[in-house]
mmCIF file of C-alpha atoms in Angstrom:
data_model
loop_
_atom_site.group_PDB
_atom_site.id
_atom_site.type_symbol
_atom_site.label_atom_id
_atom_site.label_comp_id
_atom_site.label_asym_id
_atom_site.label_seq_id
_atom_site.Cartn_x
_atom_site.Cartn_y
_atom_site.Cartn_z
ATOM 1 C CA MET C 1303 156.279 63.786 123.615
ATOM 2 C CA SER C 1304 154.005 65.899 121.390
ATOM 3 C CA PRO C 1305 151.384 64.201 119.235
ATOM 4 C CA THR C 1306 153.347 64.543 116.032
ATOM 5 C CA GLN C 1307 156.715 63.470 117.510
ATOM 6 C CA PRO C 1308 157.624 59.934 116.324
ATOM 7 C CA ALA C 1309 158.345 57.320 118.892
ATOM 8 C CA PRO C 1310 161.704 55.492 118.705
ATOM 9 C CA ARG C 1311 161.558 52.333 116.704
ATOM 10 C CA ILE C 1312 162.209 49.165 118.680
ATOM 11 C CA ARG C 1313 161.269 45.566 118.001
ATOM 12 C CA LYS C 1314 157.704 44.981 119.336
ATOM 13 C CA SER C 1315 155.434 42.042 119.772
ATOM 14 C CA PRO C 1316 152.198 41.994 117.751
ATOM 15 C CA GLU C 1317 150.312 43.107 120.792
ATOM 16 C CA GLN C 1318 152.793 45.872 121.532
ATOM 17 C CA VAL C 1319 152.481 47.051 117.912
ATOM 18 C CA ARG C 1320 148.667 47.113 118.280
ATOM 19 C CA SER C 1321 148.805 49.064 121.485
ATOM 20 C CA ALA C 1322 151.374 51.483 120.153
ATOM 21 C CA VAL C 1323 149.360 52.059 116.994
ATOM 22 C CA HIS C 1324 146.100 52.530 118.901
ATOM 23 C CA GLN C 1325 147.790 55.090 121.172
ATOM 24 C CA ALA C 1326 149.288 56.887 118.149
ATOM 25 C CA VAL C 1327 145.829 57.250 116.610
ATOM 26 C CA ILE C 1328 144.524 58.809 119.879
ATOM 27 C CA ASP C 1329 147.530 61.147 120.111
ATOM 28 C CA LEU C 1330 147.139 62.319 116.526
ATOM 29 C CA LEU C 1331 143.371 62.777 116.961
ATOM 30 C CA SER C 1332 144.093 64.879 120.034
ATOM 31 C CA ASP C 1333 146.471 67.233 118.169
ATOM 32 C CA PRO C 1334 144.793 70.669 118.307
ATOM 33 C CA GLU C 1335 146.414 71.602 115.085
ATOM 34 C CA GLY C 1336 144.833 68.747 113.231
ATOM 35 C CA ALA C 1337 147.720 66.351 112.699
ATOM 36 C CA ASP C 1338 147.846 64.056 109.725
ATOM 37 C CA LEU C 1339 146.044 60.786 110.291
ATOM 38 C CA SER C 1340 147.366 58.828 107.408
ATOM 39 C CA ILE C 1341 148.776 55.269 107.879
ATOM 40 C CA PRO C 1342 152.372 56.503 107.458
ATOM 41 C CA ALA C 1343 151.798 59.228 109.934
ATOM 42 C CA VAL C 1344 150.343 56.824 112.469
ATOM 43 C CA ALA C 1345 153.114 54.353 111.837
ATOM 44 C CA GLN C 1346 155.762 57.039 112.393
ATOM 45 C CA ARG C 1347 154.085 58.187 115.606
ATOM 46 C CA ALA C 1348 153.858 54.662 116.909
ATOM 47 C CA GLY C 1349 157.480 53.838 116.021
ATOM 48 C CA VAL C 1350 156.562 50.866 113.646
ATOM 49 C CA ASN C 1351 156.969 50.284 110.037
ATOM 50 C CA HIS C 1352 153.999 51.424 107.967
ATOM 51 C CA THR C 1353 153.942 48.149 106.066
ATOM 52 C CA SER C 1354 153.080 46.446 109.447
ATOM 53 C CA VAL C 1355 150.123 48.732 109.883
ATOM 54 C CA TYR C 1356 148.849 48.157 106.290
ATOM 55 C CA ARG C 1357 149.399 44.411 106.680
ATOM 56 C CA ARG C 1358 147.359 44.274 109.850
ATOM 57 C CA TRP C 1359 144.601 46.721 109.169
ATOM 58 C CA GLY C 1360 144.661 47.341 105.439
ATOM 59 C CA SER C 1361 143.193 50.906 105.551
ATOM 60 C CA ARG C 1362 142.830 53.904 107.802
ATOM 61 C CA GLU C 1363 139.120 53.278 108.129
ATOM 62 C CA ALA C 1364 139.680 49.693 109.382
ATOM 63 C CA LEU C 1365 142.250 50.972 111.832
ATOM 64 C CA LEU C 1366 139.901 53.646 113.181
ATOM 65 C CA ALA C 1367 137.160 51.091 113.568
ATOM 66 C CA ASP C 1368 139.417 48.736 115.520
ATOM 67 C CA VAL C 1369 140.492 51.575 117.880
ATOM 68 C CA VAL C 1370 136.920 52.648 118.480
ATOM 69 C CA THR C 1371 135.564 49.121 119.151
ATOM 70 C CA THR C 1372 138.462 48.308 121.359
ATOM 71 C CA ARG C 1373 138.010 51.485 123.440
ATOM 72 C CA LEU C 1374 134.276 51.034 123.705
ATOM 73 C CA GLU C 1375 134.683 47.428 124.871
ATOM 74 C CA ARG C 1376 137.113 48.568 127.399
ATOM 75 C CA ASP C 1377 134.960 51.451 128.621
ATOM 76 C CA SER C 1378 131.548 49.772 128.331
ATOM 77 C CA PRO C 1379 131.931 46.357 130.052
ATOM 78 C CA LEU C 1380 128.756 44.188 130.172
ATOM 79 C CA THR C 1381 127.133 44.148 133.605
ATOM 80 C CA ASP C 1382 124.604 41.440 134.514
ATOM 81 C CA THR C 1383 122.162 43.349 136.812
ATOM 82 C CA GLY C 1384 119.550 40.608 136.713
ATOM 83 C CA SER C 1385 117.041 42.397 134.442
ATOM 84 C CA LEU C 1386 116.883 43.595 130.899
ATOM 85 C CA ARG C 1387 116.134 47.147 131.892
ATOM 86 C CA GLY C 1388 119.041 47.183 134.383
ATOM 87 C CA ASP C 1389 121.451 45.726 131.877
ATOM 88 C CA LEU C 1390 120.503 48.231 129.246
ATOM 89 C CA ILE C 1391 120.773 51.176 131.645
ATOM 90 C CA ALA C 1392 124.181 50.065 132.893
ATOM 91 C CA TRP C 1393 125.432 49.614 129.258
ATOM 92 C CA THR C 1394 124.070 52.951 128.191
ATOM 93 C CA GLN C 1395 125.457 54.707 131.272
ATOM 94 C CA ALA C 1396 128.866 53.407 130.289
ATOM 95 C CA GLY C 1397 128.418 54.798 126.831
ATOM 96 C CA VAL C 1398 127.358 58.156 128.204
ATOM 97 C CA GLU C 1399 130.484 58.232 130.394
ATOM 98 C CA SER C 1400 132.686 57.366 127.416
ATOM 99 C CA ILE C 1401 131.312 60.210 125.232
ATOM 100 C CA ARG C 1402 131.830 62.684 128.059
ATOM 101 C CA THR C 1403 135.576 62.226 127.642
ATOM 102 C CA PRO C 1404 137.533 64.160 124.970
ATOM 103 C CA GLU C 1405 138.974 60.815 123.816
ATOM 104 C CA GLY C 1406 135.601 59.168 123.435
ATOM 105 C CA ARG C 1407 134.119 62.055 121.441
ATOM 106 C CA LEU C 1408 137.140 62.220 119.212
ATOM 107 C CA LEU C 1409 137.051 58.580 118.315
ATOM 108 C CA ILE C 1410 133.379 58.543 117.394
ATOM 109 C CA ARG C 1411 133.609 61.760 115.409
ATOM 110 C CA ALA C 1412 136.643 60.477 113.537
ATOM 111 C CA VAL C 1413 134.920 57.324 112.580
ATOM 112 C CA ALA C 1414 131.772 59.093 111.492
ATOM 113 C CA LEU C 1415 133.691 61.551 109.355
ATOM 114 C CA SER C 1416 135.645 58.727 107.624
ATOM 115 C CA MET C 1417 132.798 56.578 106.733
ATOM 116 C CA PRO C 1418 133.450 54.820 103.382
ATOM 117 C CA SER C 1419 131.211 55.736 100.404
ATOM 118 C CA SER C 1420 131.362 52.409 98.343
ATOM 119 C CA SER C 1421 129.105 49.492 99.173
ATOM 120 C CA PRO C 1422 131.979 46.980 99.578
ATOM 121 C CA ALA C 1423 133.797 49.255 101.929
ATOM 122 C CA ARG C 1424 130.544 49.869 103.937
ATOM 123 C CA GLY C 1425 130.174 46.153 104.161
ATOM 124 C CA GLU C 1426 133.737 45.797 105.541
ATOM 125 C CA ARG C 1427 133.029 48.616 108.141
ATOM 126 C CA ALA C 1428 129.885 46.725 109.241
ATOM 127 C CA GLN C 1429 131.974 43.522 109.744
ATOM 128 C CA GLN C 1430 134.479 45.536 111.780
ATOM 129 C CA PHE C 1431 131.756 46.631 114.230
ATOM 130 C CA GLN C 1432 130.402 43.086 114.750
ATOM 131 C CA ARG C 1433 132.249 42.956 118.047
ATOM 132 C CA ARG C 1434 130.125 45.869 119.279
ATOM 133 C CA LEU C 1435 126.852 44.372 118.016
ATOM 134 C CA ALA C 1436 127.840 41.091 119.716
ATOM 135 C CA SER C 1437 127.852 42.760 123.168
ATOM 136 C CA ILE C 1438 124.270 43.943 122.502
ATOM 137 C CA GLU C 1439 123.217 40.494 121.427
ATOM 138 C CA SER C 1440 124.605 39.025 124.645
ATOM 139 C CA ILE C 1441 122.321 41.431 126.622
ATOM 140 C CA ARG C 1442 119.379 40.253 124.497
ATOM 141 C CA GLU C 1443 120.287 36.571 124.964
ATOM 142 C CA ARG C 1444 120.532 36.980 128.686
ATOM 143 C CA ALA C 1445 117.100 38.607 128.781
ATOM 144 C CA ALA C 1446 115.560 35.880 126.670
ATOM 145 C CA ALA C 1447 117.055 33.283 129.088
ATOM 146 C CA ARG C 1448 115.236 35.086 131.942
ATOM 147 C CA ASP C 1449 111.969 34.856 129.890
ATOM 148 C CA GLU C 1450 112.057 38.548 129.215
ATOM 149 C CA ASN C 1451 111.241 39.911 125.758
ATOM 150 C CA PRO C 1452 114.181 42.009 124.516
ATOM 151 C CA PRO C 1453 113.725 44.584 121.830
ATOM 152 C CA PRO C 1454 115.063 43.828 118.327
ATOM 153 C CA LEU C 1455 118.660 44.789 117.749
ATOM 154 C CA GLU C 1456 117.590 47.519 115.244
ATOM 155 C CA GLU C 1457 115.502 49.188 117.876
ATOM 156 C CA ILE C 1458 118.351 49.278 120.383
ATOM 157 C CA LEU C 1459 120.620 50.744 117.732
ATOM 158 C CA ASP C 1460 118.090 53.472 116.890
ATOM 159 C CA GLN C 1461 117.008 54.248 120.454
ATOM 160 C CA LEU C 1462 120.109 53.833 122.575
ATOM 161 C CA ILE C 1463 123.302 54.091 120.355
ATOM 162 C CA ALA C 1464 122.252 56.608 117.730
ATOM 163 C CA PRO C 1465 121.509 59.416 120.309
ATOM 164 C CA LEU C 1466 124.820 58.914 121.950
ATOM 165 C CA TYR C 1467 126.771 58.968 118.664
ATOM 166 C CA ILE C 1468 124.874 62.054 117.478
ATOM 167 C CA ARG C 1469 125.746 63.909 120.662
ATOM 168 C CA ALA C 1470 129.444 62.810 120.288
ATOM 169 C CA ILE C 1471 129.600 64.028 116.692
ATOM 170 C CA PHE C 1472 128.129 67.382 117.485
ATOM 171 C CA ALA C 1473 129.887 67.725 120.852
ATOM 172 C CA ILE C 1474 126.593 67.998 122.791
ATOM 173 C CA ASP C 1475 127.040 66.562 126.349
ATOM 174 C CA PRO C 1476 124.205 64.395 127.625
ATOM 175 C CA PRO C 1477 122.112 65.680 130.534
ATOM 176 C CA ASP C 1478 123.842 65.246 133.865
ATOM 177 C CA THR C 1479 121.293 62.928 135.490
ATOM 178 C CA GLY C 1480 118.707 60.380 134.378
ATOM 179 C CA TYR C 1481 119.623 60.281 130.627
ATOM 180 C CA PRO C 1482 120.311 56.533 130.325
ATOM 181 C CA GLU C 1483 117.189 55.747 132.203
ATOM 182 C CA ARG C 1484 115.105 57.963 129.925
ATOM 183 C CA LEU C 1485 116.615 56.425 126.767
ATOM 184 C CA VAL C 1486 116.018 52.865 128.033
ATOM 185 C CA ASP C 1487 112.461 53.485 129.283
ATOM 186 C CA ARG C 1488 111.552 55.157 125.926
ATOM 187 C CA LEU C 1489 112.961 52.129 124.119
ATOM 188 C CA LEU C 1490 110.996 49.647 126.279
ATOM 189 C CA ASP C 1491 107.826 51.678 126.124
ATOM 190 C CA ARG C 1492 108.101 51.766 122.336
ATOM 191 C CA THR C 1493 108.672 48.007 121.947
ATOM 192 C CA HIS C 1494 106.589 46.650 124.898
ATOM 193 C CA GLY C 1495 104.024 49.363 125.463
ATOM 194 C CA PRO C 1496 103.784 51.598 128.512
ATOM 195 C CA ARG C 1497 104.717 49.815 131.764
ATOM 196 C CA ALA C 1498 102.185 49.725 134.609
ATOM 197 C CA THR C 1499 102.816 52.310 137.402
#
């Protein structure tokens, strides 16, 4: 089935609707001819009524945010390595592997290019990404429970997430080896001072 070919409409459960709509977004983003990514086009591709999509997500931007956070959660599971540095490296490595895939790059670029301009809409977008921020907070909480001193959330966003998203937006692949370690060590050196060798 081509990215623009609609799926046959059959009665679906809420979770089946969500899965079909998410896949439709991926398929349309992958269309080399630049397929329409409007709510009606996504609904047609997914084989669901467009009113169901509007009712559940409200806007294209909210839908894209849900697709991205869901895929990132799937592709970047939390790993308890026993140390803050190990947890951050494992989490960053999963992010690197995600943006190496065409799908991962497409999703991040699509969300970046569809950022809302109004303050209320930006506030809604921030709420949509709370699930992603919650995963970072769980790493910080684990580190604090081990009597480690985790960096502030803002530093993690600036030093670990921003470089990956910039690379995804501009289609610049991360270095083949050692990139997550370098990002994490730079973050920890910045917030804790150079570590003893």
